[in-house]
């Protein structure tokens, strides 16, 4: 669906719901992360790109503090809340994400009152493609413009992260929101999650005759939630034991020595430290390769990243491992899981001419293994959040 068709649809549905047309329509994308996983809560580096899939929201201000929220993707009527009386973790289901953004903006002292919101999304939910960040960022951008707050994309991303962490209660890093807010067409976003400094790195796959496939395994293993908190705690323990503010401060050249100094820590802490420090290094490697125009050479770095997530961080699963082995056996240049793991999605770098055959090989491997058929589509590096009308 083109953006203008999506905007028409959402504006029309808005009018049907609320009795008048919206003041504006905005879009914010989902993302995949090229490299740098579980690094963003270690002050490290990440490299996401925005997908063409977006959450589109039609929004109007209100003169009172009533918040009316509706999603075309949820079989539930309008959720009505009071912007002036929002309480963190009050469990309003999906509506907690946009309500949390209103809460975070108001907590930060911004003069945001009521709003009517209706949205629809093409970002698959729960597939590790950050439909939650798309929902938060589109809400934040709309309110920023309607209420004239003048906040930058990075400032909106930080407030959206606060909404997810403190209002919804999900302990995520800032990568997803920064990607949805700040990515640009034809680029990957090199982001330093310590100071949020960023650089748009040209990632023009089509010009190179390449494709980056997203393989959504359509599974989500229950293990994920507790595992994330445990990895995070382990990384913090590692940083404490090494006397650094965050694992980002351990230079890759000193990784061996650092692991030696962690002899008294658990095996898990050592593994987590090895993953984070080496994945930060892999981000630097990928940057250097992309700057040199050597996109094909990124492939092996992706495979190394996957092995590290599988063997050291242990956040992969049979379905994600199968994407990598089947794609590589079919001649892909590289592949790895992306996002938090335990299901969700993987990415595969392929020659454009091999894309269909690779997708077929992965689908067949899933059928042979008795897994659900995966959903496969190309990740076209797309623009971040923007106004449609
Ligand atoms: P991911 O961000 O990887 O897609 P999450 O579990 O973080 O997965 O976020 C998914 C949740 O975000 C959904 O369960 C729902 O509550 C909310 N959400 C995302 N997109 C929409 C949408 N279009 N409409 C309503 N809720 C949505
Ligand atoms: Mg999410």
Short mmCIF file of C-alpha atoms and ligand atoms in Angstrom, two decimals:
data_model
loop_
_atom_site.label_atom_id
_atom_site.label_comp_id
_atom_site.label_asym_id
_atom_site.label_seq_id
_atom_site.Cartn_x
_atom_site.Cartn_y
_atom_site.Cartn_z
CA UNK A 1 0.00 0.00 0.00
CA UNK A 2 1.45 3.40 -0.95
CA UNK A 3 1.80 6.05 1.73
CA UNK A 4 -0.85 8.30 0.21
CA UNK A 5 -3.34 5.41 0.08
CA UNK A 6 -2.57 4.59 3.71
CA UNK A 7 -2.98 8.25 4.68
CA UNK A 8 -6.35 8.43 2.86
CA UNK A 9 -7.59 5.33 4.59
CA UNK A 10 -6.52 6.39 8.06
CA UNK A 11 -7.96 9.91 7.59
CA UNK A 12 -11.26 8.47 6.35
CA UNK A 13 -11.52 6.07 9.27
CA UNK A 14 -10.63 8.91 11.65
CA UNK A 15 -13.56 10.93 10.35
CA UNK A 16 -15.91 7.96 10.75
CA UNK A 17 -14.74 7.41 14.34
CA UNK A 18 -14.54 10.95 15.62
CA UNK A 19 -16.94 12.87 13.35
CA UNK A 20 -14.42 15.29 11.74
CA UNK A 21 -11.24 14.96 9.71
CA UNK A 22 -7.80 14.90 11.41
CA UNK A 23 -5.53 17.94 11.70
CA UNK A 24 -2.72 15.87 10.20
CA UNK A 25 -1.43 12.41 9.31
CA UNK A 26 2.05 11.09 10.19
CA UNK A 27 4.04 7.89 9.56
CA UNK A 28 6.84 6.18 11.47
CA UNK A 29 8.65 3.01 10.29
CA UNK A 30 9.68 -0.27 11.85
CA UNK A 31 13.36 -1.21 11.62
CA UNK A 32 15.88 -4.00 11.31
CA UNK A 33 19.29 -3.80 12.88
CA UNK A 34 22.17 -4.57 10.52
CA UNK A 35 24.74 -5.14 13.27
CA UNK A 36 25.31 -4.30 16.96
CA UNK A 37 22.92 -6.40 19.05
CA UNK A 38 22.45 -6.13 22.83
CA UNK A 39 24.94 -3.28 22.67
CA UNK A 40 22.52 -0.39 23.19
CA UNK A 41 22.12 -0.91 26.93
CA UNK A 42 25.90 -1.07 27.20
CA UNK A 43 26.33 2.49 25.82
CA UNK A 44 27.60 0.85 22.62
CA UNK A 45 27.10 1.09 18.88
CA UNK A 46 24.21 -0.04 16.68
CA UNK A 47 23.39 0.20 13.00
CA UNK A 48 19.69 -0.03 12.21
CA UNK A 49 17.85 0.85 9.03
CA UNK A 50 14.22 1.83 8.69
CA UNK A 51 11.83 -0.46 6.81
CA UNK A 52 9.24 0.65 4.24
CA UNK A 53 6.63 -0.69 6.68
CA UNK A 54 5.10 2.10 8.75
CA UNK A 55 2.56 2.92 11.41
CA UNK A 56 0.36 5.72 10.12
CA UNK A 57 -1.55 7.90 12.58
CA UNK A 58 -4.24 10.52 12.02
CA UNK A 59 -4.32 12.95 14.93
CA UNK A 60 -6.20 16.03 16.13
CA UNK A 61 -5.71 18.11 19.26
CA UNK A 62 -8.55 18.55 21.73
CA UNK A 63 -9.37 21.55 23.90
CA UNK A 64 -9.70 19.31 26.99
CA UNK A 65 -7.32 16.63 28.33
CA UNK A 66 -9.28 13.65 26.99
CA UNK A 67 -7.21 11.12 25.06
CA UNK A 68 -9.11 8.92 22.60
CA UNK A 69 -7.07 6.12 21.02
CA UNK A 70 -8.05 3.68 18.30
CA UNK A 71 -6.10 1.17 16.21
CA UNK A 72 -7.41 -0.46 13.05
CA UNK A 73 -5.20 -3.45 13.90
CA UNK A 74 -6.76 -4.29 17.26
CA UNK A 75 -10.29 -5.68 17.62
CA UNK A 76 -11.18 -3.24 20.35
CA UNK A 77 -13.16 0.00 20.37
CA UNK A 78 -11.90 3.47 21.22
CA UNK A 79 -9.85 3.56 24.43
CA UNK A 80 -10.55 6.75 26.38
CA UNK A 81 -8.09 8.05 28.98
CA UNK A 82 -7.35 11.36 30.70
CA UNK A 83 -4.00 12.83 29.65
CA UNK A 84 -3.81 14.66 32.99
CA UNK A 85 -4.36 11.51 35.05
CA UNK A 86 -2.14 8.89 33.40
CA UNK A 87 -0.47 6.41 35.78
CA UNK A 88 2.57 4.31 34.73
CA UNK A 89 2.03 0.57 34.36
CA UNK A 90 -1.73 0.89 34.64
CA UNK A 91 -2.00 -1.81 31.96
CA UNK A 92 -4.21 -0.27 29.30
CA UNK A 93 -3.10 -2.91 26.76
CA UNK A 94 -1.88 -1.59 23.40
CA UNK A 95 -3.05 1.92 24.32
CA UNK A 96 -0.28 2.10 26.93
CA UNK A 97 2.23 2.82 24.12
CA UNK A 98 0.65 6.05 22.79
CA UNK A 99 -0.62 7.01 26.25
CA UNK A 100 2.91 6.50 27.58
CA UNK A 101 4.21 9.00 25.03
CA UNK A 102 1.69 11.59 26.22
CA UNK A 103 2.73 10.82 29.80
CA UNK A 104 6.47 11.12 29.00
CA UNK A 105 5.97 14.44 27.17
CA UNK A 106 3.96 15.87 30.07
CA UNK A 107 6.43 14.53 32.65
CA UNK A 108 9.18 16.39 30.77
CA UNK A 109 7.14 19.58 31.13
CA UNK A 110 5.79 19.87 27.60
CA UNK A 111 2.35 21.45 27.24
CA UNK A 112 0.48 18.51 25.69
CA UNK A 113 -3.27 18.27 26.25
CA UNK A 114 -5.87 15.90 24.87
CA UNK A 115 -5.88 14.28 21.44
CA UNK A 116 -7.92 12.02 19.18
CA UNK A 117 -5.76 9.38 17.53
CA UNK A 118 -6.50 6.67 14.99
CA UNK A 119 -3.78 4.52 13.48
CA UNK A 120 -3.09 1.57 11.21
CA UNK A 121 0.18 -0.23 10.64
CA UNK A 122 1.95 -2.41 8.12
CA UNK A 123 4.75 -3.24 10.61
CA UNK A 124 4.36 -6.88 11.70
CA UNK A 125 3.85 -6.87 15.49
CA UNK A 126 5.96 -8.95 17.81
CA UNK A 127 8.32 -9.93 14.94
CA UNK A 128 11.32 -8.05 16.32
CA UNK A 129 10.75 -5.28 13.78
CA UNK A 130 9.81 -2.67 16.38
CA UNK A 131 6.14 -2.07 15.81
CA UNK A 132 6.14 -0.71 19.37
CA UNK A 133 8.72 1.97 18.56
CA UNK A 134 6.86 2.88 15.34
CA UNK A 135 3.68 3.36 17.38
CA UNK A 136 5.46 5.49 19.99
CA UNK A 137 7.41 7.59 17.53
CA UNK A 138 4.45 8.36 15.27
CA UNK A 139 2.51 9.53 18.33
CA UNK A 140 5.43 11.63 19.58
CA UNK A 141 6.01 13.26 16.19
CA UNK A 142 2.34 14.12 15.71
CA UNK A 143 2.04 15.70 19.16
CA UNK A 144 5.37 17.50 18.71
CA UNK A 145 4.08 19.18 15.58
CA UNK A 146 0.48 19.79 16.67
CA UNK A 147 1.47 21.24 20.03
CA UNK A 148 4.45 23.13 18.57
CA UNK A 149 7.00 21.59 20.96
CA UNK A 150 9.99 21.98 18.64
CA UNK A 151 11.68 18.75 19.76
CA UNK A 152 14.26 17.01 17.54
CA UNK A 153 13.91 13.43 16.32
CA UNK A 154 16.49 12.28 18.87
CA UNK A 155 14.66 14.07 21.70
CA UNK A 156 11.38 12.46 20.65
CA UNK A 157 13.10 9.05 20.51
CA UNK A 158 14.38 9.40 24.07
CA UNK A 159 10.91 10.37 25.32
CA UNK A 160 9.41 7.43 23.40
CA UNK A 161 11.92 5.08 25.03
CA UNK A 162 10.98 6.53 28.43
CA UNK A 163 7.32 5.80 27.60
CA UNK A 164 8.14 2.16 26.85
CA UNK A 165 10.52 1.70 29.83
CA UNK A 166 8.64 3.53 32.55
CA UNK A 167 5.01 3.67 31.44
CA UNK A 168 4.50 0.40 29.55
CA UNK A 169 7.19 -1.33 31.63
CA UNK A 170 9.38 -2.85 28.89
CA UNK A 171 13.15 -2.45 29.53
CA UNK A 172 14.31 -1.68 25.96
CA UNK A 173 17.31 0.38 24.83
CA UNK A 174 17.02 3.49 22.67
CA UNK A 175 17.94 1.95 19.30
CA UNK A 176 14.44 1.18 18.06
CA UNK A 177 13.03 4.64 18.71
CA UNK A 178 16.13 6.36 17.29
CA UNK A 179 15.88 4.23 14.15
CA UNK A 180 12.20 4.99 13.65
CA UNK A 181 12.73 8.72 14.27
CA UNK A 182 16.08 9.41 12.60
CA UNK A 183 16.80 6.99 9.72
CA UNK A 184 16.96 8.32 6.16
CA UNK A 185 16.29 6.71 2.79
CA UNK A 186 19.19 4.70 1.36
CA UNK A 187 21.19 4.74 4.59
CA UNK A 188 21.87 2.76 7.73
CA UNK A 189 22.07 4.78 10.92
CA UNK A 190 25.36 4.52 12.79
CA UNK A 191 24.39 5.42 16.32
CA UNK A 192 26.48 5.85 19.44
CA UNK A 193 23.96 5.05 22.16
CA UNK A 194 26.02 6.84 24.84
CA UNK A 195 25.71 10.37 23.51
CA UNK A 196 23.24 9.68 20.66
CA UNK A 197 25.68 11.08 18.10
CA UNK A 198 24.83 9.62 14.73
CA UNK A 199 25.91 9.36 11.14
CA UNK A 200 23.91 8.35 8.08
CA UNK A 201 25.99 5.68 6.33
CA UNK A 202 25.19 5.14 2.64
CA UNK A 203 23.69 1.67 2.26
CA UNK A 204 22.44 1.60 -1.29
CA UNK A 205 21.81 -2.09 -1.81
CA UNK A 206 20.07 -1.76 -5.17
CA UNK A 207 23.00 0.14 -6.72
CA UNK A 208 25.26 -2.75 -5.70
CA UNK A 209 22.92 -5.40 -7.09
CA UNK A 210 22.22 -6.68 -3.58
CA UNK A 211 19.23 -7.33 -1.38
CA UNK A 212 18.84 -7.58 2.36
CA UNK A 213 16.03 -10.03 3.08
CA UNK A 214 14.07 -9.98 6.30
CA UNK A 215 12.95 -13.44 7.38
CA UNK A 216 10.21 -13.23 10.01
CA UNK A 217 10.16 -16.67 11.60
CA UNK A 218 6.70 -15.92 13.04
CA UNK A 219 7.68 -17.56 16.32
CA UNK A 220 8.20 -15.90 19.66
CA UNK A 221 9.53 -18.15 22.40
CA UNK A 222 8.37 -17.30 25.91
CA UNK A 223 11.94 -17.41 27.23
CA UNK A 224 12.64 -13.93 25.88
CA UNK A 225 11.49 -11.58 28.63
CA UNK A 226 13.41 -13.03 31.55
CA UNK A 227 16.44 -13.68 29.35
CA UNK A 228 16.73 -10.02 28.37
CA UNK A 229 16.78 -8.89 32.00
CA UNK A 230 19.30 -11.61 32.87
CA UNK A 231 21.65 -10.61 30.00
CA UNK A 232 21.35 -6.99 31.00
CA UNK A 233 22.18 -7.74 34.64
CA UNK A 234 25.11 -9.90 33.53
CA UNK A 235 26.52 -7.10 31.37
CA UNK A 236 26.20 -4.65 34.26
CA UNK A 237 27.99 -7.10 36.55
CA UNK A 238 30.77 -7.43 33.96
CA UNK A 239 31.18 -3.66 33.67
CA UNK A 240 31.29 -3.30 37.47
CA UNK A 241 33.90 -6.03 37.81
CA UNK A 242 36.03 -4.35 35.14
CA UNK A 243 35.65 -0.93 36.76
CA UNK A 244 34.14 0.73 33.67
CA UNK A 245 30.95 2.74 33.35
CA UNK A 246 29.66 0.44 30.61
CA UNK A 247 31.04 -2.41 28.47
CA UNK A 248 31.41 0.05 25.62
CA UNK A 249 34.47 1.36 27.47
CA UNK A 250 36.35 -1.93 27.01
CA UNK A 251 38.46 -1.60 23.82
CA UNK A 252 38.29 -4.63 21.55
CA UNK A 253 42.10 -4.91 21.65
CA UNK A 254 41.85 -5.40 25.42
CA UNK A 255 39.10 -8.02 25.32
CA UNK A 256 41.43 -10.93 26.05
CA UNK A 257 42.95 -9.16 29.06
CA UNK A 258 39.49 -8.13 30.27
CA UNK A 259 38.25 -11.72 30.13
CA UNK A 260 41.31 -12.74 32.16
CA UNK A 261 40.39 -10.19 34.81
CA UNK A 262 36.87 -11.68 34.95
CA UNK A 263 38.17 -15.09 36.05
CA UNK A 264 36.28 -14.76 39.34
CA UNK A 265 32.97 -14.01 37.60
CA UNK A 266 30.51 -16.56 36.29
CA UNK A 267 31.00 -18.12 32.87
CA UNK A 268 27.85 -16.30 31.71
CA UNK A 269 29.26 -12.88 32.58
CA UNK A 270 32.42 -13.65 30.60
CA UNK A 271 30.37 -14.79 27.61
CA UNK A 272 28.17 -11.68 27.70
CA UNK A 273 31.21 -9.40 27.91
CA UNK A 274 32.79 -11.19 24.96
CA UNK A 275 29.63 -10.77 22.89
CA UNK A 276 29.10 -7.09 23.63
CA UNK A 277 32.72 -6.00 23.15
CA UNK A 278 33.07 -8.03 19.95
CA UNK A 279 29.73 -6.84 18.53
CA UNK A 280 30.71 -3.19 19.13
CA UNK A 281 33.84 -4.04 17.15
CA UNK A 282 31.75 -5.62 14.38
CA UNK A 283 29.80 -2.37 14.04
CA UNK A 284 33.11 -0.54 13.48
CA UNK A 285 34.11 -3.18 10.93
CA UNK A 286 30.84 -2.81 9.02
CA UNK A 287 31.14 0.99 9.01
CA UNK A 288 34.63 0.73 7.53
CA UNK A 289 33.43 -1.71 4.87
CA UNK A 290 30.44 0.42 3.89
CA UNK A 291 32.55 3.57 3.78
CA UNK A 292 34.92 1.71 1.47
CA UNK A 293 31.97 0.65 -0.70
CA UNK A 294 32.69 -3.03 -0.02
CA UNK A 295 29.14 -4.06 0.87
CA UNK A 296 29.60 -7.74 0.00
CA UNK A 297 32.35 -8.06 2.61
CA UNK A 298 29.76 -7.24 5.30
CA UNK A 299 28.36 -10.77 4.86
CA UNK A 300 30.94 -12.70 6.92
CA UNK A 301 30.71 -10.11 9.71
CA UNK A 302 26.97 -10.80 9.95
CA UNK A 303 27.65 -14.53 10.25
CA UNK A 304 30.20 -13.92 13.03
CA UNK A 305 27.66 -11.72 14.80
CA UNK A 306 25.11 -14.52 14.63
CA UNK A 307 27.54 -17.06 16.06
CA UNK A 308 28.28 -14.72 18.95
CA UNK A 309 24.57 -14.22 19.71
CA UNK A 310 23.98 -17.97 19.43
CA UNK A 311 26.99 -19.27 21.37
CA UNK A 312 27.96 -16.49 23.80
CA UNK A 313 24.78 -14.55 24.50
CA UNK A 314 22.59 -17.59 23.76
CA UNK A 315 19.57 -15.62 22.58
CA UNK A 316 19.03 -17.44 19.27
CA UNK A 317 16.65 -20.36 18.70
CA UNK A 318 16.38 -23.27 16.22
CA UNK A 319 14.30 -21.27 13.74
CA UNK A 320 16.76 -18.34 13.62
CA UNK A 321 19.74 -20.70 13.36
CA UNK A 322 18.00 -22.48 10.50
CA UNK A 323 17.54 -19.22 8.57
CA UNK A 324 21.29 -18.67 8.76
CA UNK A 325 22.37 -22.21 7.85
CA UNK A 326 19.80 -22.60 5.05
CA UNK A 327 20.55 -19.16 3.57
CA UNK A 328 24.33 -19.70 3.69
CA UNK A 329 23.96 -23.17 2.16
CA UNK A 330 21.98 -21.54 -0.66
CA UNK A 331 24.84 -19.15 -1.35
CA UNK A 332 23.90 -16.05 0.65
CA UNK A 333 26.68 -13.55 1.42
CA UNK A 334 25.78 -13.38 5.12
CA UNK A 335 22.94 -13.78 7.59
CA UNK A 336 22.17 -13.29 11.25
CA UNK A 337 19.34 -12.97 13.71
CA UNK A 338 18.31 -9.36 14.36
CA UNK A 339 16.61 -7.85 17.39
CA UNK A 340 16.21 -9.50 20.77
CA UNK A 341 16.11 -13.11 19.53
CA UNK A 342 14.17 -16.16 20.82
CA UNK A 343 12.18 -15.94 17.59
CA UNK A 344 11.37 -12.81 15.64
CA UNK A 345 13.37 -12.03 12.54
CA UNK A 346 16.68 -12.67 10.82
CA UNK A 347 18.36 -10.78 7.96
CA UNK A 348 20.04 -12.29 4.92
CA UNK A 349 22.41 -10.41 2.58
CA UNK A 350 22.15 -11.82 -0.96
CA UNK A 351 22.93 -11.02 -4.55
CA UNK A 352 19.72 -9.59 -5.97
CA UNK A 353 19.76 -12.31 -8.65
CA UNK A 354 19.83 -14.99 -5.91
CA UNK A 355 17.16 -13.46 -3.69
CA UNK A 356 14.22 -15.57 -4.86
CA UNK A 357 16.15 -18.84 -4.80
CA UNK A 358 17.49 -18.06 -1.31
CA UNK A 359 14.02 -17.24 -0.01
CA UNK A 360 12.75 -20.49 -1.50
CA UNK A 361 15.58 -22.50 0.07
CA UNK A 362 14.84 -21.01 3.52
CA UNK A 363 11.12 -21.65 3.14
CA UNK A 364 11.77 -25.26 2.12
CA UNK A 365 14.16 -25.80 5.04
CA UNK A 366 11.44 -24.55 7.39
CA UNK A 367 8.90 -26.93 5.85
CA UNK A 368 11.31 -29.87 6.15
CA UNK A 369 11.97 -29.02 9.81
CA UNK A 370 8.23 -28.80 10.49
CA UNK A 371 8.33 -25.07 11.34
CA UNK A 372 5.67 -22.56 10.40
CA UNK A 373 6.28 -20.99 6.99
CA UNK A 374 8.36 -17.79 7.42
CA UNK A 375 7.40 -14.40 6.01
CA UNK A 376 10.19 -13.06 3.78
CA UNK A 377 10.53 -9.57 2.26
CA UNK A 378 13.33 -7.19 1.23
CA UNK A 379 14.50 -4.54 3.70
CA UNK A 380 14.68 -1.41 1.57
CA UNK A 381 16.50 1.25 3.62
CA UNK A 382 13.71 3.79 4.08
CA UNK A 383 13.11 7.18 5.65
CA UNK A 384 12.34 7.75 9.32
CA UNK A 385 9.21 9.32 10.79
CA UNK A 386 7.61 12.08 8.73
CA UNK A 387 4.40 13.97 8.11
CA UNK A 388 2.16 12.69 5.29
CA UNK A 389 -0.33 15.59 5.25
P1 LIG B 1 7.74 -5.44 18.33
O1 LIG B 1 8.08 -4.04 18.76
O2 LIG B 1 8.95 -6.27 18.06
O3 LIG B 1 6.78 -5.49 17.20
P2 LIG B 1 6.64 -5.53 20.95
O4 LIG B 1 6.15 -6.64 21.81
O5 LIG B 1 7.70 -4.65 21.49
O6 LIG B 1 7.03 -6.16 19.56
O7 LIG B 1 5.42 -4.56 20.61
C1 LIG B 1 4.22 -5.09 20.10
C2 LIG B 1 3.05 -4.44 20.82
O8 LIG B 1 2.93 -3.06 20.43
C3 LIG B 1 1.73 -5.06 20.44
O9 LIG B 1 1.44 -6.17 21.25
C4 LIG B 1 0.77 -3.91 20.71
O10 LIG B 1 0.47 -3.79 22.09
C5 LIG B 1 1.58 -2.69 20.31
N1 LIG B 1 1.34 -2.35 18.91
C6 LIG B 1 2.24 -2.32 17.90
N2 LIG B 1 1.66 -1.94 16.73
C7 LIG B 1 0.35 -1.72 17.00
C8 LIG B 1 -0.78 -1.32 16.23
N3 LIG B 1 -0.68 -1.08 14.92
N4 LIG B 1 -1.96 -1.21 16.86
C9 LIG B 1 -2.08 -1.46 18.17
N5 LIG B 1 -1.05 -1.84 18.94
C10 LIG B 1 0.15 -1.98 18.39
MG1 LIG B 2 9.15 -3.53 20.52
#
